[in-house]
Amino acid sequence: MSRELDKAREYEAGKKEQIPSEQKCVFHLTPPVGWINDPNGFSRYQGEYHLFYQYYPYGTSWGPMHWGHQKTKDFIKWELVPCALAPDTEYDGQGCFSGSAVEHDGKHILMYTSVYDRLQEDGTHKIRQTQSIAIGDGVNYEKLSCNPVIKSDALPEGSSVVDFRDPRIWKEKDTFYSVIGSLDADGSGQLALFSSADAVKWQFKSILDANGGRYGKMWECPDFFPLDGSHVLIVSPQFMRAEGLEFHNGHNSIYFVGSFDEENGKFHRGKAKSLDFGMDFYAPQTVETADGRRVMVGWLQSWDNYLTPEEFEWSGMMTVPRELKLKSGKLIQNPVRELENYRRNEVACRDVRLCEADGQRRLPGISGRVLDMTLDVDVRRASSFTVHLASDGDYVTTVSYDVNQGTLTTDRTYSGQRKDMICSRTMYVDQKDGCIRLRVLLDKYALELFVNDGEQAMTSLLYTPLEADGIAFSCTGEAVFDITKYDIIV
């Protein structure tokens, strides 16, 4: 084990005891200390699920990337495992960037982007992103002596030698595959597909897909998997221009449903769709569970809107893992069913009729900052309705549905921010027989919305003081609410 890795492990072990546990989220994964971003290595290993993540333990902003590590048996309770990788070799001294993992012959194989940056005599920097392998036992991982195992010279001529990152490894029968993001000669994104018999010696197979300048530039953090008779490609484009109410944030996560020509290594995709419409969602990664479910987790933070309070010694969290299904070509997302095992203190309010004259109405037992709440709202006689969350008179975050426009909006303008940040996001939502179903997960600072049984998702941060735990409902016209709320206790 290297000095750098020892240092990181000792630091996180000591600092995690100094951070108040009540400051952390309850059922969202957070770091022991420091900064985290992209989920990495989401995989099943020896009967447990491991999640690594981009990690800088020594501060609350991005720094030389390590791999932090936690594991779980049910996607809700997470156990800290010591830091897995540190930038401690010549080829990855500037960072162990994003990657993935797979189990093979009792070992856990990590594949990651290794970053090299050297100052040249002429004052310029020589930067290279290559792909490396580390193999371990679920706790300790050893980098291969032959690293890096894939260099940019394996790409088609003209491809970028700098932007080549985020390998997604998987195994089919006797062959390993990896799809890796890079840039074509014209500066647009492409996904290179590689194969290997042993996860050490790799051969370029094809360009799985290329964006041709459409949907941003570099396609970061690709994930590619079969689902319900089709193949799904998830990518997180950089520098993407908004179109209507879709593809905001500049750094987005989108998905395509299509078919995979395995012989030629080509993906034939359909139309791009937004994966999440919120203000804080990026770089998702999936795993196949032992019972055959496809489960996804994403980084619950934005590159361009840094909201972490100054007094915090940690920054970043992961979404609740979500089960994925396909329905009519659309990706359906819902919180993993294991969350239901932690529901307590059910409060049900049925046939609650609200009109504009009621103003903001609170209901007995409906409050809190750590909860799972489902609303069925009949809007046939309403013009709009609003759910007021994390409220105490000074602070509030609202979720509003405009019946005439058919739009749902999250607005955190008054959640307590003291900087000029993006504070609202809107998406189109269809009514179902005059009704809207809205599932609200609130975990202190995390707000995840799932609309109409997972047809759409909207994820955002709100760093509101925890004392603001009121919830109220209002409408224009007349709306009828059925509400079921649970506390989540882990």
Coordinates of N, CA and C in Angstrom, one line a residue, residues 141-257:
Y141 N -6.8 -3.0 -3.0 CA -6.7 -3.2 -4.4 C -5.3 -2.9 -4.9
E142 N -4.8 -3.7 -5.8 CA -3.4 -3.6 -6.3 C -3.5 -3.2 -7.8
K143 N -2.8 -2.1 -8.1 CA -2.7 -1.7 -9.5 C -1.8 -2.6 -10.3
L144 N -2.2 -2.9 -11.5 CA -1.4 -3.8 -12.3 C 0.0 -3.2 -12.7
S145 N 1.0 -4.0 -12.7 CA 2.3 -3.5 -13.0 C 2.4 -3.0 -14.5
C146 N 1.5 -3.6 -15.3 CA 1.5 -3.2 -16.8 C 0.6 -2.0 -17.1
N147 N 0.1 -1.4 -16.1 CA -0.7 -0.2 -16.3 C 0.1 0.9 -17.0
P148 N -0.6 1.7 -17.8 CA -2.0 1.7 -18.2 C -2.3 0.6 -19.3
V149 N -3.4 0.0 -19.2 CA -3.7 -1.1 -20.1 C -4.3 -0.7 -21.5
I150 N -4.8 0.6 -21.5 CA -5.3 1.1 -22.8 C -4.8 2.6 -22.9
K151 N -4.1 2.9 -23.9 CA -3.7 4.3 -24.2 C -4.5 4.9 -25.4
S152 N -4.4 6.2 -25.5 CA -5.1 6.8 -26.6 C -4.7 6.5 -28.0
D153 N -3.5 5.9 -28.1 CA -3.1 5.5 -29.5 C -3.8 4.3 -30.0
A154 N -4.7 3.7 -29.1 CA -5.5 2.6 -29.5 C -6.8 3.1 -30.2
L155 N -7.1 4.4 -30.1 CA -8.2 5.0 -30.7 C -8.0 5.2 -32.2
P156 N -9.1 5.4 -33.0 CA -9.0 5.8 -34.4 C -8.1 7.0 -34.6
E157 N -7.4 7.1 -35.7 CA -6.6 8.2 -36.0 C -7.3 9.6 -35.9
G158 N -6.7 10.5 -35.2 CA -7.2 11.8 -35.1 C -8.0 12.0 -33.8
S159 N -8.2 11.0 -33.0 CA -8.9 11.1 -31.8 C -8.1 11.8 -30.7
S160 N -8.7 12.4 -29.8 CA -8.0 13.2 -28.8 C -7.1 12.3 -27.9
V161 N -5.9 12.8 -27.6 CA -5.0 12.0 -26.8 C -5.2 12.5 -25.3
V162 N -6.0 13.5 -25.1 CA -6.2 14.1 -23.8 C -7.6 13.7 -23.2
D163 N -8.7 13.8 -24.0 CA -10.0 13.5 -23.5 C -10.4 12.1 -23.9
F164 N -10.1 11.2 -22.9 CA -10.3 9.7 -23.2 C -10.5 9.1 -21.8
R165 N -11.8 9.0 -21.4 CA -12.0 8.6 -20.0 C -13.3 7.9 -19.7
D166 N -13.4 7.5 -18.4 CA -14.7 6.9 -17.8 C -15.0 5.6 -18.4
P167 N -14.1 4.6 -18.3 CA -14.4 3.2 -18.9 C -15.6 2.5 -18.1
R168 N -16.5 1.9 -18.9 CA -17.6 1.1 -18.3 C -17.3 -0.3 -18.7
I169 N -16.8 -1.1 -17.7 CA -16.5 -2.5 -18.0 C -17.6 -3.5 -17.7
W170 N -17.8 -4.5 -18.5 CA -18.7 -5.6 -18.2 C -18.1 -6.9 -18.8
K171 N -18.7 -8.0 -18.4 CA -18.3 -9.3 -18.9 C -19.5 -10.1 -19.5
E172 N -19.3 -10.6 -20.7 CA -20.3 -11.5 -21.3 C -19.6 -12.8 -21.7
K173 N -20.1 -13.9 -21.2 CA -19.5 -15.2 -21.4 C -18.0 -15.1 -21.1
D174 N -17.1 -15.3 -22.0 CA -15.6 -15.4 -21.7 C -14.9 -14.1 -22.1
T175 N -15.7 -13.0 -22.4 CA -15.1 -11.8 -22.9 C -15.4 -10.6 -22.1
F176 N -14.4 -9.8 -21.8 CA -14.7 -8.5 -21.1 C -14.8 -7.4 -22.2
Y177 N -15.7 -6.5 -21.9 CA -15.9 -5.3 -22.8 C -15.8 -4.1 -22.0
S178 N -15.4 -3.0 -22.7 CA -15.4 -1.7 -22.0 C -15.7 -0.6 -23.1
V179 N -16.7 0.3 -22.7 CA -17.0 1.4 -23.6 C -16.4 2.7 -22.8
I180 N -15.7 3.5 -23.6 CA -15.0 4.6 -23.0 C -15.2 5.9 -23.9
G181 N -15.4 7.0 -23.2 CA -15.7 8.2 -23.8 C -14.4 8.9 -24.3
S182 N -14.5 9.5 -25.5 CA -13.4 10.3 -26.1 C -13.9 11.3 -27.0
L183 N -13.0 12.0 -27.7 CA -13.4 13.0 -28.7 C -12.8 12.6 -30.0
D184 N -13.7 12.8 -31.1 CA -13.3 12.6 -32.4 C -12.4 13.7 -32.9
A185 N -11.8 13.6 -34.1 CA -10.9 14.6 -34.7 C -11.6 15.9 -34.8
D186 N -13.0 15.9 -35.0 CA -13.7 17.2 -35.1 C -14.1 17.8 -33.8
G187 N -13.7 17.2 -32.7 CA -14.0 17.7 -31.4 C -15.3 17.3 -30.8
S188 N -16.1 16.4 -31.5 CA -17.3 15.9 -31.0 C -17.1 14.6 -30.3
G189 N -18.1 14.2 -29.5 CA -18.0 13.1 -28.6 C -18.1 11.7 -29.4
Q190 N -17.4 10.7 -28.9 CA -17.6 9.4 -29.4 C -17.3 8.4 -28.3
L191 N -17.9 7.2 -28.5 CA -17.7 6.1 -27.5 C -17.0 5.0 -28.2
A192 N -15.8 4.7 -27.6 CA -15.0 3.6 -28.2 C -15.3 2.3 -27.4
L193 N -15.5 1.2 -28.2 CA -15.7 -0.1 -27.6 C -14.5 -1.0 -27.7
F194 N -14.0 -1.5 -26.6 CA -12.9 -2.4 -26.5 C -13.3 -3.8 -26.0
S195 N -12.5 -4.8 -26.3 CA -12.7 -6.1 -25.8 C -11.4 -6.8 -25.3
S196 N -11.5 -7.8 -24.4 CA -10.4 -8.4 -23.8 C -10.7 -9.8 -23.3
A197 N -9.8 -10.7 -23.4 CA -10.0 -12.0 -22.8 C -9.7 -12.1 -21.4
D198 N -8.9 -11.2 -20.9 CA -8.4 -11.3 -19.5 C -8.5 -9.9 -18.7
A199 N -9.0 -8.9 -19.3 CA -9.1 -7.6 -18.7 C -7.8 -6.9 -18.6
V200 N -6.7 -7.5 -19.2 CA -5.4 -6.9 -19.2 C -5.0 -6.4 -20.6
K201 N -5.1 -7.3 -21.5 CA -4.7 -7.0 -22.9 C -6.0 -6.7 -23.7
W202 N -6.1 -5.4 -24.2 CA -7.4 -4.9 -24.8 C -7.2 -4.6 -26.2
Q203 N -8.3 -4.9 -27.0 CA -8.2 -4.6 -28.4 C -9.4 -3.6 -28.8
F204 N -9.1 -2.6 -29.6 CA -10.2 -1.7 -30.1 C -11.1 -2.5 -31.0
K205 N -12.4 -2.4 -30.8 CA -13.4 -3.1 -31.6 C -14.1 -2.2 -32.5
S206 N -14.6 -1.1 -32.0 CA -15.4 -0.2 -32.9 C -15.7 1.1 -32.1
I207 N -16.3 2.0 -32.9 CA -16.9 3.2 -32.3 C -18.4 2.8 -32.1
L208 N -18.7 2.6 -30.8 CA -20.1 2.2 -30.5 C -21.1 3.2 -30.9
D209 N -20.8 4.5 -30.7 CA -21.7 5.5 -31.1 C -20.9 6.8 -31.1
A210 N -21.4 7.8 -31.9 CA -20.7 9.1 -31.9 C -21.8 10.2 -32.0
N211 N -21.6 11.3 -31.4 CA -22.7 12.3 -31.4 C -22.6 13.3 -32.5
G212 N -21.6 13.4 -33.3 CA -21.5 14.2 -34.5 C -21.8 15.7 -34.2
G213 N -21.4 16.1 -33.0 CA -21.7 17.5 -32.6 C -23.1 17.7 -32.0
R214 N -23.9 16.7 -32.0 CA -25.3 16.8 -31.4 C -25.2 16.4 -30.0
Y215 N -26.0 17.0 -29.1 CA -26.1 16.7 -27.7 C -24.8 16.9 -27.0
G216 N -24.3 18.1 -27.0 CA -23.1 18.5 -26.3 C -21.8 18.0 -27.0
K217 N -20.7 18.0 -26.3 CA -19.4 17.6 -26.8 C -19.0 16.3 -26.2
M218 N -18.1 16.3 -25.3 CA -17.6 15.0 -24.7 C -18.8 14.3 -24.0
W219 N -19.0 13.1 -24.3 CA -20.0 12.2 -23.6 C -19.3 11.6 -22.4
E220 N -19.5 12.1 -21.2 CA -18.8 11.5 -20.1 C -19.6 10.4 -19.5
C221 N -18.9 9.5 -18.7 CA -19.5 8.5 -17.9 C -20.6 7.7 -18.6
P222 N -20.2 7.0 -19.7 CA -21.2 6.2 -20.4 C -21.5 5.0 -19.6
D223 N -22.8 4.5 -19.8 CA -23.3 3.3 -19.3 C -24.1 2.6 -20.4
F224 N -23.9 1.3 -20.5 CA -24.6 0.6 -21.7 C -25.0 -0.7 -21.2
F225 N -26.3 -1.1 -21.3 CA -26.8 -2.3 -20.8 C -28.1 -2.7 -21.4
P226 N -28.4 -4.0 -21.4 CA -29.7 -4.5 -21.9 C -30.8 -4.3 -20.9
L227 N -32.0 -4.0 -21.4 CA -33.1 -3.8 -20.5 C -34.4 -4.1 -21.2
D228 N -35.2 -5.0 -20.7 CA -36.5 -5.3 -21.2 C -36.6 -5.4 -22.7
G229 N -35.6 -6.2 -23.3 CA -35.6 -6.5 -24.7 C -34.9 -5.5 -25.6
S230 N -34.4 -4.4 -25.0 CA -33.7 -3.4 -25.8 C -32.4 -3.1 -25.1
H231 N -31.6 -2.2 -25.7 CA -30.4 -1.7 -25.1 C -30.6 -0.3 -24.7
V232 N -30.0 0.1 -23.6 CA -30.0 1.5 -23.2 C -28.6 2.1 -23.1
L233 N -28.4 3.2 -23.6 CA -27.2 4.0 -23.5 C -27.4 5.2 -22.7
I234 N -26.7 5.4 -21.6 CA -26.7 6.6 -20.8 C -25.4 7.3 -20.9
V235 N -25.5 8.6 -21.2 CA -24.3 9.4 -21.2 C -24.5 10.7 -20.5
S236 N -23.4 11.4 -20.1 CA -23.5 12.7 -19.5 C -22.7 13.7 -20.3
P237 N -23.4 14.4 -21.2 CA -22.7 15.3 -22.1 C -22.2 16.6 -21.4
Q238 N -21.1 17.1 -21.8 CA -20.6 18.4 -21.4 C -21.0 19.4 -22.4
F239 N -21.2 20.6 -21.9 CA -21.5 21.8 -22.8 C -22.7 21.6 -23.7
M240 N -23.8 21.2 -23.1 CA -25.0 20.9 -23.9 C -25.9 22.1 -23.8
R241 N -26.5 22.4 -25.0 CA -27.4 23.6 -25.1 C -28.8 23.1 -24.8
A242 N -29.5 23.9 -24.0 CA -30.9 23.6 -23.6 C -31.8 23.6 -24.8
E243 N -32.8 22.8 -24.8 CA -33.8 22.8 -25.9 C -35.2 22.7 -25.2
G244 N -35.9 23.8 -25.2 CA -37.2 23.9 -24.5 C -37.0 23.7 -23.0
L245 N -37.7 22.7 -22.4 CA -37.5 22.4 -21.0 C -36.6 21.3 -20.8
E246 N -35.9 20.8 -21.8 CA -35.0 19.7 -21.6 C -33.5 20.1 -21.8
F247 N -32.6 19.3 -21.3 CA -31.2 19.4 -21.5 C -30.6 20.6 -20.9
H248 N -31.1 21.0 -19.7 CA -30.5 22.1 -19.0 C -29.3 21.7 -18.2
N249 N -28.7 22.6 -17.5 CA -27.6 22.4 -16.6 C -26.2 22.5 -17.3
G250 N -26.2 22.5 -18.6 CA -24.9 22.5 -19.3 C -24.2 21.2 -19.3
H251 N -24.1 20.6 -18.1 CA -23.7 19.2 -17.9 C -25.0 18.4 -17.6
N252 N -25.4 17.6 -18.5 CA -26.6 16.8 -18.4 C -26.4 15.3 -18.3
S253 N -27.5 14.6 -18.1 CA -27.5 13.2 -18.2 C -28.7 12.8 -19.1
I254 N -28.4 12.1 -20.2 CA -29.4 11.8 -21.1 C -29.4 10.3 -21.4
Y255 N -30.4 9.8 -22.1 CA -30.4 8.3 -22.4 C -31.0 8.1 -23.8
F256 N -30.6 7.0 -24.4 CA -31.1 6.6 -25.6 C -31.6 5.1 -25.5
V257 N -32.7 4.8 -26.1 CA -33.1 3.4 -26.2 C -32.9 2.9 -27.6

